One Martini backbone bead per residue (centre of mass of N, CA, C, O) as a GRO file, in nm:
protein
   95
    1ASP     BB    1  -1.326  -0.472  -2.167
    2PHE     BB    2  -1.252  -0.715  -1.982
    3CYS     BB    3  -1.203  -0.917  -2.232
    4SER     BB    4  -1.014  -0.716  -2.432
    5VAL     BB    5  -0.854  -0.596  -2.183
    6PRO     BB    6  -0.599  -0.601  -2.000
    7GLN     BB    7  -0.574  -0.661  -1.653
    8SER     BB    8  -0.526  -0.520  -1.349
    9SER     BB    9  -0.500  -0.510  -0.989
   10GLU     BB   10  -0.420  -0.203  -1.034
   11ALA     BB   11  -0.429   0.120  -1.042
   12CYS     BB   12  -0.282   0.343  -1.312
   13PRO     BB   13  -0.231   0.661  -1.433
   14GLU     BB   14   0.056   0.578  -1.596
   15LEU     BB   15   0.008   0.350  -1.799
   16LEU     BB   16   0.145   0.455  -2.080
   17ASP     BB   17   0.415   0.576  -1.949
   18ASP     BB   18   0.429   0.320  -1.712
   19PRO     BB   19   0.409  -0.013  -1.736
   20GLY     BB   20   0.569  -0.090  -1.462
   21CYS     BB   21   0.322  -0.018  -1.260
   22MET     BB   22   0.234  -0.294  -1.335
   23ASP     BB   23   0.140  -0.649  -1.284
   24LEU     BB   24   0.264  -0.705  -1.567
   25THR     BB   25   0.390  -0.834  -1.813
   26ASP     BB   26   0.543  -0.734  -2.086
   27ASP     BB   27   0.341  -0.868  -2.280
   28ALA     BB   28   0.084  -0.759  -2.141
   29GLY     BB   29   0.158  -0.461  -2.170
   30ASP     BB   30   0.162  -0.469  -2.480
   31ASP     BB   31  -0.132  -0.564  -2.508
   32LEU     BB   32  -0.257  -0.317  -2.379
   33VAL     BB   33  -0.159  -0.105  -2.578
   34ARG     BB   34  -0.286  -0.238  -2.828
   35ALA     BB   35  -0.577  -0.236  -2.728
   36VAL     BB   36  -0.606   0.070  -2.694
   37ARG     BB   37  -0.521   0.145  -2.992
   38SER     BB   38  -0.778  -0.026  -3.118
   39ILE     BB   39  -1.043   0.117  -3.048
   40PRO     BB   40  -1.097   0.300  -3.298
   41ALA     BB   41  -1.117   0.068  -3.507
   42TYR     BB   42  -1.356  -0.085  -3.381
   43VAL     BB   43  -1.556   0.150  -3.382
   44GLU     BB   44  -1.538   0.220  -3.689
   45ALA     BB   45  -1.650  -0.085  -3.763
   46SER     BB   46  -1.910   0.006  -3.632
   47ASN     BB   47  -2.271   0.057  -3.564
   48LEU     BB   48  -2.254  -0.034  -3.249
   49LEU     BB   49  -2.263   0.072  -2.901
   50LEU     BB   50  -2.292  -0.155  -2.646
   51VAL     BB   51  -2.415  -0.100  -2.319
   52LEU     BB   52  -2.325  -0.301  -2.032
   53ALA     BB   53  -2.476  -0.143  -1.729
   54PRO     BB   54  -2.562  -0.257  -1.462
   55THR     BB   55  -2.692  -0.242  -1.146
   56LEU     BB   56  -2.419  -0.276  -0.913
   57GLN     BB   57  -2.223  -0.405  -0.685
   58HIS     BB   58  -1.918  -0.392  -0.595
   59ALA     BB   59  -1.702  -0.656  -0.545
   60GLU     BB   60  -1.472  -0.485  -0.352
   61LYS     BB   61  -1.672  -0.217  -0.307
   62ALA     BB   62  -1.957  -0.198  -0.134
   63GLU     BB   63  -2.004   0.130  -0.154
   64ARG     BB   64  -2.026   0.071  -0.459
   65ILE     BB   65  -2.172   0.163  -0.772
   66CYS     BB   66  -2.256   0.007  -1.078
   67ASP     BB   67  -2.317   0.194  -1.384
   68LEU     BB   68  -2.374   0.417  -1.626
   69CYS     BB   69  -2.229   0.645  -1.473
   70SER     BB   70  -1.962   0.488  -1.425
   71TRP     BB   71  -1.903   0.433  -1.720
   72ARG     BB   72  -1.874   0.744  -1.799
   73ARG     BB   73  -1.600   0.768  -1.603
   74ARG     BB   74  -1.439   0.583  -1.769
   75GLY     BB   75  -1.176   0.583  -1.978
   76TRP     BB   76  -1.243   0.366  -2.193
   77CYS     BB   77  -1.538   0.455  -2.231
   78ARG     BB   78  -1.476   0.739  -2.327
   79ALA     BB   79  -1.314   0.654  -2.572
   80GLU     BB   80  -1.539   0.501  -2.715
   81ALA     BB   81  -1.742   0.736  -2.729
   82LEU     BB   82  -1.561   0.934  -2.880
   83CYS     BB   83  -1.518   0.757  -3.129
   84ALA     BB   84  -1.816   0.750  -3.207
   85HIS     BB   85  -1.852   1.062  -3.243
   86LEU     BB   86  -1.588   1.082  -3.454
   87SER     BB   87  -1.691   0.918  -3.663
   88ARG     BB   88  -1.749   0.875  -4.006
   89ARG     BB   89  -1.961   0.714  -3.897
   90SER     BB   90  -2.266   0.579  -3.773
   91VAL     BB   91  -2.235   0.548  -3.426
   92ARG     BB   92  -2.420   0.399  -3.202
   93ILE     BB   93  -2.540   0.453  -2.866
   94MET     BB   94  -2.644   0.183  -2.640
   95PRO     BB   95  -2.758   0.175  -2.302
   0.00000   0.00000   0.00000
């Protein structure tokens, strides 16, 4: 996700409804929308969804741990997993 989807410096729940809430340029906001909309196509073309989610301390919030459980709570990750489950092909999810 981090390499393929443009990242903002702040979380914004109205991401797709109000791209202006992010500190991205208009072009980067458009890139974000296109990247999110492309998730189903990339998953559909895949045979395997490989989840790389080692247990690590969050870089900015020391009290938080990032791991497979936190991956499963993230919006983009849920979208990827849902696309894999709904795919017409057999897309395996390997955590």
